CSV table of C-alpha atoms in Angstrom, one decimal:
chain,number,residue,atom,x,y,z
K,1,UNK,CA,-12.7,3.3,-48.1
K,2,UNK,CA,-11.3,-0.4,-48.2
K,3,UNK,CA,-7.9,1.5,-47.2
K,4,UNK,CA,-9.1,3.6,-44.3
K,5,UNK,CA,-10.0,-0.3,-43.0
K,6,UNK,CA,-7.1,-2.0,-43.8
K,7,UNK,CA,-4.3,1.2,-42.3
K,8,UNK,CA,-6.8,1.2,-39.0
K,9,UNK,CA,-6.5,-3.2,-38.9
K,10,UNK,CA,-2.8,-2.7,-39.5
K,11,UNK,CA,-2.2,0.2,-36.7
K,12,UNK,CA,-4.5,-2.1,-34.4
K,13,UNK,CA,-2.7,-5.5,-34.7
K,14,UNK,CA,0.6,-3.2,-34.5
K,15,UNK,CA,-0.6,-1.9,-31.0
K,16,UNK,CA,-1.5,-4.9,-29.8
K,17,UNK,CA,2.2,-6.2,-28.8
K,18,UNK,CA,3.3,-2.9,-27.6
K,19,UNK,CA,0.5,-2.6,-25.5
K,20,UNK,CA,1.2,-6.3,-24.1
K,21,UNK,CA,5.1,-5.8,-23.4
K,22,UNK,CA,3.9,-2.3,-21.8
K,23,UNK,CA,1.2,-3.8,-19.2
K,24,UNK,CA,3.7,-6.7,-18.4
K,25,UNK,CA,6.8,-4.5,-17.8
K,26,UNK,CA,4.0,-2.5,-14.9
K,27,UNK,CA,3.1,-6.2,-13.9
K,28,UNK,CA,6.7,-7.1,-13.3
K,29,UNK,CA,7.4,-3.3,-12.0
K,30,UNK,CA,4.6,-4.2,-9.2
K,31,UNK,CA,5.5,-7.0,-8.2
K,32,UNK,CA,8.8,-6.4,-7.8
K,33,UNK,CA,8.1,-2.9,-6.0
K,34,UNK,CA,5.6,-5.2,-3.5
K,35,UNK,CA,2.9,-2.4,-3.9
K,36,UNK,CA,-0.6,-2.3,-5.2
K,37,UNK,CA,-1.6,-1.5,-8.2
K,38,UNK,CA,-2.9,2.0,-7.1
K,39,UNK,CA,0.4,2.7,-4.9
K,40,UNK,CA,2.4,1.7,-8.4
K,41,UNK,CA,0.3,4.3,-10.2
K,42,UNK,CA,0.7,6.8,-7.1
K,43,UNK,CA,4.4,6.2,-6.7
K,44,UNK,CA,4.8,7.5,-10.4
K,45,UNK,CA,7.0,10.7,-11.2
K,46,UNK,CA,4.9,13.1,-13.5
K,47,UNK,CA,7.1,12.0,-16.6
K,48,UNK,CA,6.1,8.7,-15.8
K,49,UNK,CA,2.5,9.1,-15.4
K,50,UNK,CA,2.2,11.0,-18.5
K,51,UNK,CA,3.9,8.4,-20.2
K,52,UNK,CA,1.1,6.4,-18.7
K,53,UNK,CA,-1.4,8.5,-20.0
K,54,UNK,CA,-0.3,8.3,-23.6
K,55,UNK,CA,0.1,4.3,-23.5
K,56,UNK,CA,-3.4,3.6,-22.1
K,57,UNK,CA,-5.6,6.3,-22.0
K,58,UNK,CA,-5.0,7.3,-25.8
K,59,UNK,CA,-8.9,7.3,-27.8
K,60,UNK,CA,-7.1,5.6,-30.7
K,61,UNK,CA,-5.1,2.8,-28.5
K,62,UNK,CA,-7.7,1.7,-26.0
K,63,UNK,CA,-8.9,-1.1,-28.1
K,64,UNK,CA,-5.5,-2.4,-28.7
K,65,UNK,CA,-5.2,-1.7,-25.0
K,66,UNK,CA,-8.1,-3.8,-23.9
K,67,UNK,CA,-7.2,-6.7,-26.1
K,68,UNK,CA,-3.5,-7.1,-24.7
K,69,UNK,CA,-4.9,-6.6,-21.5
K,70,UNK,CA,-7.3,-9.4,-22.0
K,71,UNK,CA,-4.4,-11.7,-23.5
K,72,UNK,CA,-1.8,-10.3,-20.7
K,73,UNK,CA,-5.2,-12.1,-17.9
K,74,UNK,CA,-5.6,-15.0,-19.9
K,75,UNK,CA,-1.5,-15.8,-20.3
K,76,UNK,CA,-0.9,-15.4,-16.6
K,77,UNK,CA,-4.2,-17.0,-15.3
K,78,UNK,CA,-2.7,-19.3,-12.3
């Protein structure tokens, strides 16, 4: 059981900076497309959006998600 913990902990803290370099590449994307974040989202070609999908909406990566999303809010606070 102890091993089920540690390969989930592992595949977590893994995520984590992929998740980070993924939300600040749509960040920098945004801003440098001058659009809100729902016209970013909108402006997306089907590959993209599916690409998307997989990143964020995945069951098993929305906690990694949500903490590189908290880390990308606290980072960039100004």
């Amino acid at each position: 059981m102890i091993w089920i913990s540690l390969i989930i902990l592992a595949y977590f803290i893994i995520l984590v900076p992929i998740q980070y370099n993924y939300i600040k590449i749509l960040k920098t994307k945004q801003k440098k497309m001058n659009v809100s974040q729902n016209e970013l989202y909108d402006n997306m070609s089907y590959e993209e959006s599916q690409i998307h999908y997989h990143y964020q909406s995945n069951v098993f990566t929305i906690p990694a998600s949500l903490v590189a999303s908290i880390i990308y809010k606290v980072k960039h606070a100004a």
